[in-house]
Coordinates of N, CA and C in Angstrom, one line a residue:
M9 N -70.5 6.7 -136.6 CA -69.4 6.8 -135.9 C -69.5 6.8 -134.5
V10 N -69.4 5.5 -133.6 CA -69.8 5.7 -132.1 C -68.3 5.8 -131.4
I11 N -68.5 6.7 -130.7 CA -67.1 7.0 -129.5 C -67.1 6.4 -128.6
V12 N -66.3 5.6 -128.0 CA -66.6 4.7 -126.9 C -65.7 5.6 -126.0
H13 N -66.6 6.1 -124.7 CA -65.2 6.9 -123.6 C -64.8 6.0 -122.6
H14 N -64.1 5.9 -122.2 CA -63.4 4.4 -121.1 C -63.4 5.6 -119.7
Q15 N -64.2 5.1 -119.2 CA -63.6 5.5 -117.5 C -62.8 5.1 -117.1
E16 N -61.9 5.7 -116.6 CA -60.5 5.4 -116.0 C -60.8 4.8 -114.6
L17 N -60.7 3.4 -113.9 CA -60.9 3.2 -112.8 C -60.2 3.5 -111.8
H18 N -60.4 3.9 -110.7 CA -59.9 4.9 -109.4 C -58.8 3.3 -108.7
R19 N -57.7 3.7 -109.4 CA -56.9 2.5 -108.3 C -56.3 3.5 -107.0
P20 N -55.4 2.5 -106.4 CA -53.8 3.1 -105.7 C -53.5 3.4 -106.1
D21 N -53.0 4.5 -105.6 CA -51.5 5.2 -106.3 C -50.1 4.2 -105.9
P22 N -49.4 3.7 -106.5 CA -48.5 2.7 -106.0 C -47.7 3.2 -105.5
C23 N -47.7 4.5 -105.7 CA -46.3 5.1 -105.2 C -46.1 5.3 -103.7
V24 N -47.6 5.2 -102.9 CA -48.1 5.4 -101.9 C -47.7 4.1 -100.8
P25 N -47.2 3.6 -100.1 CA -47.0 2.6 -99.6 C -48.2 2.1 -98.7
I26 N -48.4 0.8 -98.8 CA -49.4 -0.2 -98.7 C -50.1 0.4 -96.9
M27 N -49.0 0.4 -96.0 CA -49.5 0.5 -94.6 C -50.0 2.0 -94.8
D28 N -49.3 3.0 -95.4 CA -50.0 4.2 -95.3 C -51.3 4.3 -95.8
R29 N -51.3 3.5 -96.7 CA -53.1 3.4 -96.9 C -53.9 2.6 -96.2
K30 N -53.6 1.9 -95.4 CA -54.3 1.0 -94.5 C -54.4 2.2 -93.4
Q31 N -53.6 2.7 -93.3 CA -53.8 3.7 -91.9 C -54.8 4.9 -92.4
G32 N -54.9 5.5 -93.6 CA -55.8 6.3 -93.7 C -57.1 5.9 -93.7
Y33 N -57.3 4.5 -94.4 CA -58.6 3.8 -94.7 C -59.1 4.1 -93.2
D34 N -58.3 3.2 -92.0 CA -58.6 3.3 -90.6 C -59.2 4.5 -90.2
I35 N -58.4 5.8 -90.5 CA -58.8 7.3 -90.2 C -60.0 7.3 -90.4
E36 N -60.3 7.1 -91.9 CA -61.9 7.1 -92.3 C -62.6 6.5 -91.7
L37 N -62.5 5.3 -91.3 CA -63.4 4.3 -90.9 C -63.7 5.0 -89.5
M38 N -62.4 5.3 -88.8 CA -62.8 5.9 -87.5 C -63.8 6.9 -87.4
S39 N -63.3 7.6 -88.0 CA -64.4 9.2 -88.2 C -65.6 8.8 -88.6
S40 N -65.9 8.0 -89.5 CA -67.7 7.9 -89.9 C -67.9 6.9 -89.1
T41 N -67.6 6.2 -88.0 CA -68.2 5.5 -87.0 C -68.3 6.4 -85.9
S42 N -67.7 7.2 -85.5 CA -67.6 8.0 -84.4 C -68.7 9.1 -84.8
K43 N -68.7 9.4 -85.9 CA -70.2 10.5 -86.2 C -71.3 9.7 -85.6
V44 N -71.5 8.4 -86.3 CA -72.9 8.0 -86.1 C -73.0 7.3 -84.4
E45 N -71.6 7.1 -83.6 CA -72.0 7.3 -82.2 C -71.8 8.8 -81.4
H46 N -71.4 9.5 -82.1 CA -71.5 10.9 -81.1 C -72.8 12.1 -81.6
E47 N -73.2 11.9 -82.9 CA -74.1 13.2 -83.2 C -75.3 12.5 -82.7
L48 N -75.4 13.5 -81.2 CA -76.8 12.6 -80.5 C -77.6 14.1 -80.2
W49 N -78.9 14.0 -80.3 CA -79.6 15.3 -80.4 C -79.8 15.8 -79.1
P50 N -79.6 17.2 -79.0 CA -79.6 17.7 -77.9 C -80.7 17.6 -77.0
L51 N -80.8 17.6 -75.7 CA -81.9 17.5 -75.0 C -81.9 18.8 -74.4
D52 N -83.3 18.7 -74.1 CA -84.1 19.6 -73.1 C -84.0 19.7 -71.4
G53 N -83.6 20.4 -71.0 CA -83.7 20.6 -69.6 C -84.9 19.6 -68.8
I54 N -84.4 19.2 -67.8 CA -85.6 18.6 -67.2 C -86.6 19.6 -66.4
D55 N -87.8 19.1 -67.0 CA -89.1 20.1 -66.4 C -90.1 19.4 -65.5
S56 N -89.8 19.5 -64.3 CA -90.6 18.6 -63.4 C -92.1 18.9 -63.1
K57 N -92.4 20.2 -63.2 CA -93.7 20.7 -63.7 C -94.5 20.4 -64.6
N58 N -93.7 19.9 -65.7 CA -94.9 19.2 -66.8 C -94.3 17.6 -66.7
S59 N -93.5 17.4 -65.8 CA -93.3 15.8 -66.1 C -92.3 15.4 -67.2
K60 N -91.3 16.6 -67.7 CA -90.8 16.0 -68.7 C -89.1 15.6 -68.0
F61 N -88.9 14.1 -68.5 CA -87.6 14.1 -67.7 C -86.4 13.3 -68.8
P62 N -85.9 14.1 -69.5 CA -85.1 13.6 -70.9 C -84.2 12.4 -70.5
C63 N -84.1 11.3 -70.7 CA -83.4 10.1 -70.8 C -83.1 9.9 -69.3
C64 N -84.3 9.7 -68.6 CA -84.2 9.7 -67.2 C -84.6 8.2 -66.6
L65 N -84.3 7.8 -65.7 CA -85.2 6.9 -65.0 C -86.0 7.6 -63.8
V66 N -87.5 7.1 -63.9 CA -88.4 7.9 -62.9 C -88.7 7.0 -61.8
W67 N -89.0 7.4 -60.5 CA -89.9 6.4 -59.4 C -90.5 7.2 -58.7
T68 N -91.3 6.3 -58.4 CA -92.7 6.8 -57.2 C -92.9 5.8 -56.5
P69 N -93.5 5.9 -55.4 CA -93.8 5.2 -54.1 C -95.4 4.2 -54.7
L70 N -95.5 3.2 -54.4 CA -96.9 2.3 -54.6 C -97.6 2.0 -53.7
P71 N -98.9 2.6 -53.7 CA -99.9 2.7 -53.0 C -100.1 1.5 -52.4
V72 N -100.0 1.7 -51.0 CA -100.5 0.4 -50.0 C -99.0 -0.2 -49.9
V73 N -98.6 -0.7 -50.9 CA -96.9 -1.4 -50.6 C -95.8 -0.7 -50.2
S74 N -95.6 0.5 -50.9 CA -94.5 1.5 -50.2 C -95.1 1.5 -48.6
W75 N -95.9 1.9 -48.2 CA -96.6 2.4 -47.0 C -96.2 1.1 -46.0
L76 N -95.7 -0.1 -46.2 CA -95.1 -0.9 -45.8 C -93.7 -1.2 -45.8
A77 N -93.4 -0.9 -47.2 CA -91.7 -1.1 -47.3 C -91.7 -0.2 -48.2
P78 N -91.1 1.2 -47.7 CA -90.9 2.2 -48.5 C -89.8 2.2 -49.7
F79 N -89.0 1.1 -49.4 CA -88.1 1.3 -50.5 C -88.7 0.5 -51.7
I80 N -89.9 -0.2 -52.1 CA -90.5 -0.8 -53.0 C -91.1 0.9 -53.7
G81 N -91.2 0.5 -54.9 CA -92.0 1.7 -55.9 C -92.3 1.3 -57.0
H82 N -92.5 2.2 -58.1 CA -92.9 1.9 -59.2 C -91.8 3.1 -60.2
V83 N -91.1 2.3 -61.1 CA -90.3 2.6 -62.1 C -90.4 3.0 -63.7
G84 N -90.3 3.9 -63.8 CA -90.1 4.1 -65.8 C -89.4 4.5 -66.0
I85 N -88.8 4.3 -67.6 CA -87.6 5.2 -68.8 C -88.7 6.2 -69.4
C86 N -87.8 7.4 -69.1 CA -88.3 8.3 -70.2 C -87.5 8.9 -71.6
R87 N -88.2 8.8 -72.8 CA -87.6 8.9 -73.8 C -86.7 10.4 -74.1
E88 N -86.0 10.8 -75.1 CA -85.4 11.9 -75.2 C -86.4 12.8 -75.0
D89 N -87.3 13.0 -75.5 CA -88.4 14.2 -75.3 C -89.0 14.8 -74.0
G90 N -88.8 13.4 -72.9 CA -89.2 13.5 -71.5 C -90.2 12.6 -71.3
A91 N -91.0 12.2 -72.5 CA -91.9 11.3 -72.1 C -91.5 9.8 -71.5
V92 N -92.4 9.5 -70.5 CA -91.8 8.7 -69.3 C -92.7 7.1 -69.9
L93 N -92.3 6.1 -70.2 CA -92.6 4.9 -70.5 C -92.5 4.2 -69.0
D94 N -93.4 3.2 -68.7 CA -93.8 2.2 -67.5 C -94.9 1.5 -68.2
F95 N -94.5 0.0 -67.4 CA -95.1 -0.8 -67.8 C -95.8 -1.2 -66.0
S96 N -97.3 -1.2 -66.3 CA -97.9 -1.4 -64.9 C -99.1 -2.3 -65.3
V97 N -99.4 -2.3 -65.9 CA -101.0 -3.3 -66.3 C -100.0 -4.5 -68.1
S98 N -100.7 -5.2 -67.7 CA -100.6 -6.5 -68.9 C -100.6 -6.1 -70.1
N99 N -99.6 -6.4 -71.0 CA -99.9 -6.5 -72.4 C -100.0 -5.1 -72.9
F100 N -99.4 -4.2 -72.0 CA -99.8 -2.4 -72.4 C -98.5 -1.7 -71.9
V101 N -97.8 -1.1 -72.4 CA -96.7 -0.3 -71.7 C -97.1 0.9 -72.1
N102 N -97.2 2.1 -70.7 CA -98.0 3.1 -70.6 C -97.0 4.5 -71.4
V103 N -97.4 5.1 -72.1 CA -96.6 6.6 -72.5 C -97.2 7.8 -72.3
D104 N -96.1 8.3 -71.4 CA -96.6 10.0 -71.1 C -97.8 10.3 -70.5
G105 N -97.4 9.3 -69.1 CA -98.9 8.9 -68.0 C -98.4 8.2 -66.9
F106 N -97.3 8.8 -66.3 CA -96.5 7.8 -65.2 C -98.0 7.3 -64.4
A107 N -98.2 6.1 -64.2 CA -98.8 5.8 -63.1 C -98.1 5.9 -61.8
F108 N -99.5 5.7 -61.1 CA -99.4 5.6 -59.4 C -98.9 7.3 -59.1
G109 N -98.9 8.3 -59.9 CA -98.6 9.8 -59.5 C -97.3 10.1 -60.1
A110 N -96.8 11.4 -60.1 CA -96.1 12.0 -60.7 C -94.8 11.5 -60.1
A111 N -93.9 11.7 -60.8 CA -92.2 10.6 -60.4 C -91.7 12.1 -58.8
A112 N -91.2 11.2 -58.1 CA -90.7 11.5 -56.7 C -89.1 11.2 -57.0
R113 N -88.8 10.9 -58.0 CA -87.1 10.6 -57.7 C -86.8 10.1 -59.2
Y114 N -85.8 10.6 -59.7 CA -85.2 10.5 -60.7 C -83.9 10.6 -61.2
V115 N -83.1 10.0 -62.2 CA -81.8 9.6 -62.3 C -81.5 10.1 -64.0
Q116 N -80.7 10.6 -64.0 CA -80.7 11.3 -65.8 C -79.2 10.4 -66.0
L117 N -79.6 9.7 -67.1 CA -78.6 8.9 -67.5 C -77.7 9.5 -69.0
D118 N -76.4 8.7 -69.3 CA -75.8 9.6 -70.1 C -75.7 8.8 -71.6
R119 N -76.3 9.1 -72.7 CA -76.3 8.5 -73.8 C -75.1 8.2 -74.3
E120 N -73.8 9.0 -74.0 CA -72.6 8.2 -74.2 C -72.1 7.3 -73.6
K121 N -72.7 6.7 -72.9 CA -72.5 5.3 -72.5 C -73.2 4.4 -72.9
C122 N -74.3 4.5 -73.9 CA -75.1 3.5 -74.6 C -74.4 2.8 -75.8
C123 N -74.2 1.8 -76.2 CA -73.7 1.1 -77.6 C -74.9 1.1 -78.7
F124 N -74.7 2.3 -79.5 CA -75.7 2.5 -80.7 C -74.9 1.8 -82.0
P125 N -74.4 0.4 -82.1 CA -74.0 0.0 -83.3 C -74.9 0.1 -84.8
P126 N -73.9 0.7 -86.0 CA -74.4 0.6 -86.9 C -74.8 -0.3 -87.8
N127 N -73.8 -1.4 -87.5 CA -73.5 -2.6 -88.2 C -73.0 -3.4 -86.7
M128 N -72.6 -4.7 -87.6 CA -72.2 -5.7 -86.5 C -70.9 -5.6 -86.1
S129 N -70.3 -4.7 -86.6 CA -68.7 -4.6 -86.2 C -68.8 -3.1 -85.8
G130 N -69.8 -2.3 -85.6 CA -69.6 -0.8 -85.0 C -69.9 -1.2 -83.7
H131 N -69.9 -2.4 -82.5 CA -70.1 -2.0 -81.2 C -69.1 -1.7 -80.9
T132 N -69.5 -0.5 -79.8 CA -68.3 -0.1 -78.8 C -68.3 -0.5 -77.2
C133 N -69.2 -1.7 -77.2 CA -69.3 -1.9 -75.9 C -68.7 -3.5 -76.1
K134 N -68.0 -4.2 -75.0 CA -67.5 -5.4 -74.9 C -68.2 -6.7 -75.1
P135 N -69.7 -6.8 -74.6 CA -70.4 -7.7 -75.2 C -71.0 -7.4 -76.2
G136 N -70.5 -7.5 -77.3 CA -70.9 -7.2 -78.7 C -72.0 -8.6 -78.9
Y137 N -71.0 -9.4 -79.0 CA -72.3 -10.8 -79.3 C -73.6 -10.9 -78.8
Q138 N -73.1 -10.7 -77.8 CA -74.4 -10.9 -76.5 C -74.8 -9.6 -76.8
H139 N -74.8 -8.6 -77.3 CA -75.8 -7.2 -77.6 C -76.4 -7.6 -78.6
S140 N -75.9 -8.3 -79.7 CA -76.5 -8.3 -80.6 C -77.4 -9.5 -80.9
E141 N -77.4 -10.6 -80.2 CA -78.1 -11.8 -79.6 C -79.4 -11.1 -79.0
Y142 N -79.0 -10.2 -78.1 CA -80.6 -9.6 -77.1 C -81.0 -8.9 -77.8
G143 N -80.3 -8.2 -78.9 CA -81.5 -6.9 -79.9 C -81.0 -5.7 -79.4
T144 N -80.5 -4.9 -80.6 CA -79.4 -3.7 -80.5 C -80.5 -2.3 -81.0
A145 N -80.0 -1.2 -80.8 CA -81.0 -0.2 -81.1 C -79.7 1.0 -82.0
I146 N -80.3 1.8 -82.7 CA -79.5 3.1 -83.2 C -79.8 4.1 -82.4
T147 N -80.6 4.2 -81.5 CA -81.1 5.6 -80.5 C -81.8 5.3 -79.3
W148 N -81.6 6.1 -78.7 CA -82.2 5.8 -77.3 C -83.6 5.1 -77.4
D149 N -84.5 6.0 -78.5 CA -86.0 6.1 -78.6 C -85.9 4.6 -79.0
D150 N -85.4 4.5 -80.1 CA -85.3 3.1 -80.8 C -85.7 2.0 -79.9
A151 N -84.7 2.2 -78.7 CA -84.3 1.0 -77.9 C -85.6 0.7 -76.7
L152 N -85.7 1.9 -76.4 CA -87.2 1.8 -75.8 C -88.6 1.3 -76.4
R153 N -88.5 1.6 -77.9 CA -89.8 1.5 -78.3 C -89.7 -0.3 -79.0
S154 N -88.2 -0.8 -78.9 CA -88.0 -2.4 -79.1 C -88.7 -2.9 -77.6
S155 N -88.5 -2.2 -76.7 CA -88.3 -3.1 -75.2 C -90.1 -2.9 -74.9
A156 N -90.5 -2.0 -75.6 CA -92.1 -1.8 -75.2 C -92.8 -2.8 -76.2
R157 N -92.3 -2.8 -77.1 CA -92.8 -3.9 -78.2 C -93.0 -5.2 -77.4
N158 N -91.7 -5.2 -77.0 CA -91.6 -6.8 -75.9 C -92.8 -7.3 -74.8
F159 N -92.8 -6.0 -74.1 CA -93.7 -6.0 -72.8 C -95.0 -6.3 -73.3
E160 N -95.2 -5.6 -74.8 CA -96.7 -5.6 -74.9 C -97.4 -7.1 -74.9
H161 N -96.7 -8.4 -74.6 CA -97.2 -9.3 -74.6 C -96.8 -10.3 -73.6
K162 N -96.4 -9.5 -72.4 CA -96.3 -10.1 -70.8 C -97.3 -9.5 -70.4
S163 N -97.5 -10.6 -69.2 CA -98.6 -10.0 -68.1 C -97.7 -9.6 -67.1
Y164 N -98.5 -8.3 -66.4 CA -97.7 -7.7 -65.4 C -98.3 -8.4 -64.1
N165 N -97.1 -8.6 -63.5 CA -97.1 -9.3 -62.0 C -96.1 -8.4 -60.8
L166 N -96.6 -8.1 -59.9 CA -95.4 -7.1 -59.3 C -94.5 -7.9 -59.0
F167 N -94.5 -9.2 -58.9 CA -93.4 -10.2 -58.1 C -92.6 -10.8 -59.1
T168 N -93.6 -10.9 -60.2 CA -92.5 -11.9 -61.5 C -92.3 -11.2 -62.4
C169 N -92.9 -9.8 -63.0 CA -92.9 -9.2 -64.0 C -93.3 -7.8 -64.1
N170 N -92.6 -7.2 -63.4 CA -93.0 -5.4 -62.9 C -92.3 -4.7 -63.7
S171 N -92.3 -3.4 -63.4 CA -91.6 -2.1 -64.2 C -90.3 -2.1 -63.8
H172 N -89.6 -2.5 -63.2 CA -88.3 -2.4 -62.6 C -87.8 -3.6 -64.3
L173 N -88.1 -4.9 -64.3 CA -87.9 -5.6 -65.4 C -88.1 -4.9 -66.5
F174 N -89.1 -4.4 -67.0 CA -89.0 -3.4 -68.5 C -88.0 -2.4 -68.3
V175 N -87.7 -1.7 -67.5 CA -86.6 -0.7 -67.4 C -85.2 -1.6 -67.6
A176 N -85.1 -2.5 -66.8 CA -83.9 -3.6 -67.1 C -83.8 -3.8 -68.7
N177 N -84.9 -4.3 -69.1 CA -85.0 -4.9 -70.9 C -84.3 -3.9 -71.3
C178 N -84.7 -2.3 -71.0 CA -84.1 -1.0 -72.0 C -82.7 -1.0 -71.8
L179 N -82.5 -1.1 -70.4 CA -80.9 -1.0 -70.4 C -80.3 -1.8 -71.0
N180 N -80.6 -2.8 -70.9 CA -79.6 -4.0 -71.5 C -79.7 -3.9 -73.1
R181 N -81.0 -3.2 -73.6 CA -80.9 -3.1 -74.7 C -80.2 -1.9 -75.7
L182 N -79.9 -1.1 -74.7 CA -78.6 0.4 -74.8 C -77.6 -0.7 -74.2
C183 N -77.5 -1.5 -74.1 CA -76.1 -1.9 -73.2 C -75.3 -0.9 -72.4
Y184 N -76.0 -0.1 -71.4 CA -75.9 1.1 -70.9 C -74.7 0.8 -69.9
D185 N -73.8 1.7 -69.9 CA -72.2 1.6 -69.3 C -71.5 0.6 -69.4
G186 N -71.7 -0.2 -70.6 CA -71.0 -1.1 -71.0 C -71.4 -2.7 -70.3
S187 N -72.9 -2.4 -69.8 CA -73.3 -3.8 -68.8 C -74.3 -4.6 -69.8
M188 N -74.6 -6.0 -69.8 CA -76.0 -6.6 -70.2 C -76.2 -7.2 -69.0
D189 N -76.3 -6.9 -67.9 CA -76.5 -7.6 -66.8 C -77.4 -6.7 -65.9
W190 N -78.2 -5.6 -66.4 CA -78.9 -4.8 -65.7 C -80.3 -6.0 -65.5
N191 N -80.6 -5.7 -64.4 CA -82.0 -6.5 -63.3 C -82.7 -5.7 -62.9
M192 N -83.7 -6.7 -62.1 CA -84.1 -5.8 -61.1 C -83.5 -5.3 -59.7
I193 N -82.5 -5.8 -59.6 CA -81.4 -5.5 -58.1 C -80.7 -4.0 -58.6
T194 N -80.0 -4.0 -59.9 CA -79.2 -3.1 -60.0 C -80.2 -2.1 -60.6
V195 N -80.8 -2.2 -61.2 CA -82.0 -0.8 -61.2 C -82.5 0.0 -60.0
V196 N -82.9 -1.0 -58.7 CA -83.3 -0.3 -57.8 C -81.7 0.4 -57.2
A197 N -80.8 -0.5 -56.8 CA -79.6 0.3 -56.8 C -79.4 1.6 -57.2
L198 N -79.5 1.5 -58.5 CA -79.3 2.9 -59.4 C -80.0 3.9 -59.1
V199 N -81.1 3.5 -58.8 CA -82.0 5.0 -58.4 C -82.0 5.3 -56.9
I200 N -81.8 4.3 -56.1 CA -81.1 4.7 -54.5 C -80.4 5.9 -54.8
I201 N -79.0 4.9 -55.4 CA -77.6 5.5 -54.9 C -77.3 7.1 -55.6
K202 N -77.9 7.1 -57.2 CA -77.5 7.8 -57.7 C -78.8 8.8 -58.1
G203 N -80.1 8.7 -57.5 CA -81.4 9.5 -57.6 C -81.3 10.6 -56.8
H204 N -82.0 11.7 -57.6 CA -82.5 12.8 -57.1 C -83.7 13.2 -56.8
W205 N -84.1 14.0 -55.8 CA -85.6 14.0 -55.5 C -85.8 15.1 -56.1
V206 N -87.2 14.9 -56.5 CA -87.7 16.0 -57.4 C -88.0 17.3 -56.7
N207 N -88.4 17.4 -55.3 CA -88.5 18.3 -54.4 C -88.9 18.0 -53.5
N208 N -89.1 18.6 -52.0 CA -89.4 18.6 -50.9 C -90.8 17.9 -50.5
M209 N -91.6 18.1 -51.3 CA -92.9 17.2 -51.3 C -92.9 15.8 -51.5
S210 N -92.1 15.4 -52.8 CA -91.8 14.1 -52.7 C -91.2 13.3 -52.1
I211 N -90.3 13.7 -51.1 CA -89.7 13.3 -49.9 C -91.1 12.7 -48.8
I212 N -91.5 14.1 -49.0 CA -93.1 13.6 -48.1 C -93.6 13.0 -48.0
R213 N -94.2 12.8 -49.8 CA -95.4 12.0 -50.0 C -94.3 10.5 -50.1
S214 N -93.3 10.2 -49.7 CA -92.7 8.9 -50.4 C -92.5 8.5 -48.5
F215 N -92.5 9.0 -47.8 CA -92.3 8.8 -46.7 C -93.3 8.5 -45.6
L216 N -94.2 9.8 -45.6 CA -95.1 10.1 -44.5 C -96.2 9.1 -44.6
P217 N -96.7 8.2 -45.3 CA -97.7 7.3 -45.0 C -97.0 5.8 -44.4
S218 N -95.9 5.9 -45.0 CA -95.1 4.3 -44.2 C -94.9 5.0 -42.5
T219 N -94.6 6.2 -42.3 CA -94.1 6.9 -41.0 C -95.7 7.0 -40.0
V220 N -96.7 7.2 -40.9 CA -98.0 7.0 -40.4 C -98.4 5.6 -39.7
V221 N -98.1 4.6 -41.0 CA -98.4 3.1 -40.6 C -97.6 2.6 -39.8
L222 N -96.7 2.8 -39.7 CA -95.4 2.5 -38.7 C -95.8 2.9 -37.2
C223 N -96.4 4.2 -36.9 CA -96.6 4.8 -35.7 C -97.9 4.3 -35.0
L224 N -99.1 3.8 -36.0 CA -100.4 3.6 -35.7 C -100.2 2.1 -35.3
G225 N -99.2 1.6 -35.9 CA -99.5 -0.2 -35.5 C -98.1 -0.3 -34.5
L226 N -97.4 0.6 -33.8 CA -97.0 0.8 -32.5 C -97.6 0.9 -31.4
V227 N -98.3 2.3 -31.8 CA -99.8 2.3 -30.5 C -100.5 1.4 -30.5
S228 N -101.2 0.7 -31.4 CA -102.5 -0.2 -31.5 C -101.6 -2.1 -31.1
V229 N -100.5 -2.2 -31.8 CA -100.3 -3.5 -31.9 C -99.1 -3.5 -30.6
G230 N -97.8 -2.8 -30.9 CA -96.8 -2.6 -30.0 C -95.8 -3.4 -30.9
W231 N -95.2 -4.0 -30.3 CA -93.9 -4.3 -31.2 C -93.9 -5.3 -32.0
P232 N -94.4 -6.1 -31.5 CA -94.9 -7.3 -32.6 C -95.2 -7.2 -34.0
F233 N -95.9 -5.5 -34.1 CA -96.0 -4.8 -35.2 C -95.2 -4.8 -35.7
L234 N -93.7 -4.3 -35.2 CA -92.7 -3.7 -35.6 C -92.1 -4.9 -36.3
V235 N -91.8 -6.3 -35.3 CA -91.3 -7.3 -35.8 C -91.7 -8.0 -37.5
G236 N -93.3 -7.7 -37.5 CA -94.0 -8.3 -38.4 C -93.8 -7.8 -39.9
L237 N -93.5 -6.1 -39.6 CA -93.2 -5.1 -40.7 C -92.1 -5.6 -41.4
F238 N -91.3 -5.8 -40.3 CA -89.4 -6.0 -40.8 C -89.3 -7.4 -41.3
S239 N -90.0 -8.2 -40.9 CA -90.3 -9.7 -41.5 C -90.7 -9.8 -43.0
F240 N -91.7 -8.8 -43.1 CA -92.3 -8.7 -44.3 C -91.5 -7.9 -45.5
S241 N -90.6 -7.2 -44.9 CA -89.7 -6.2 -45.9 C -88.9 -7.6 -46.1
I242 N -88.0 -8.2 -44.9 CA -87.0 -9.2 -45.3 C -87.5 -10.0 -46.4
L243 N -88.9 -10.7 -46.2 CA -89.3 -11.7 -47.0 C -89.2 -11.2 -48.3
L244 N -89.7 -10.1 -48.4 CA -89.7 -9.3 -49.8 C -88.6 -8.9 -50.7
M245 N -87.6 -8.7 -50.3 CA -86.3 -8.4 -50.5 C -85.5 -9.6 -50.8
G246 N -86.0 -10.8 -50.0 CA -85.0 -12.2 -50.2 C -85.7 -12.9 -51.4
W247 N -87.2 -12.7 -51.6 CA -87.9 -13.0 -53.0 C -87.0 -12.7 -53.9
F248 N -86.7 -11.4 -54.0 CA -86.6 -10.7 -55.5 C -85.0 -10.8 -55.5
L249 N -84.0 -10.9 -54.5 CA -82.7 -11.5 -54.4 C -82.5 -12.9 -55.2
L250 N -83.8 -13.8 -54.8 CA -83.4 -14.8 -55.1 C -84.1 -15.2 -56.5
G251 N -84.7 -14.5 -57.1 CA -85.5 -14.6 -58.2 C -84.4 -14.2 -59.1
T252 N -83.9 -12.8 -58.8 CA -82.5 -12.4 -59.4 C -81.2 -13.5 -59.8
Y253 N -81.2 -13.7 -58.8 CA -79.8 -14.6 -58.7 C -79.3 -15.9 -58.8
F254 N -80.3 -16.6 -58.3 CA -80.3 -18.0 -57.9 C -81.2 -18.8 -58.8
F255 N -82.8 -18.4 -58.9 CA -83.8 -18.7 -59.6 C -84.2 -18.2 -60.7
K256 N -83.5 -17.8 -61.4 CA -84.0 -17.0 -62.3 C -84.9 -17.2 -63.3
T257 N -85.2 -18.7 -63.3 CA -86.5 -18.7 -64.3 C -88.1 -17.8 -63.7
L258 N -87.7 -17.8 -62.1 CA -88.8 -17.5 -61.4 C -89.7 -16.1 -61.9
L259 N -88.5 -14.9 -62.8 CA -88.9 -13.5 -62.7 C -88.7 -13.7 -64.8
E260 N -89.1 -13.0 -65.4 CA -89.2 -12.9 -66.8 C -88.7 -12.2 -67.2
R261 N -88.0 -12.3 -68.6 CA -86.7 -11.3 -68.8 C -87.5 -10.7 -69.9

């Protein structure tokens, strides 16, 4: 004799109003989504002696170029463990070895301002569809890995495909601060406006060479040198502004 046990299917209680059941489901969904969004690993503190800057943008002056235009430099973005990633040579993203010297300036970013969608309907940013097309990530480090793989197939060029564009790619993949419009100019502005100097020596290292060049030029050449230096800076800024906002095909994305 075979006894078959019929398992009772779970059905909504007919005594509970539909609206109450829907509200309960919405609360449960919001709770599960918020766990995905806000359960972030705690970060270690910034350790400049060991070059560890968790979830930071870091900046350092470039040889020769920064001597003539001190606002130009090299930038990288750091993983959650503090290791820096930067794009400084073709087809390669450097990990935990910042090119062109130690970081002089840094900006720590807030992971709560990133969008880590668990699925298509889990976007917390307004440009959700654009973010999905661009490429999303489920963690901070995941976004950096995806951008690094993308830039491993690009040729480095100071004027058209540089470290700032790599960082902008990472920030767009994170949809940081709800924006998909990160570019070379906005990355520079973020470092200048919100950046902190690592120490006093970093300030000296960033501005002493350009000050020496300026003084030597004025002594040996005079005011024409100052005019030429100023013109060089204006042309450089103009190139990046035009390439970013008007002739976007000039700069790689």
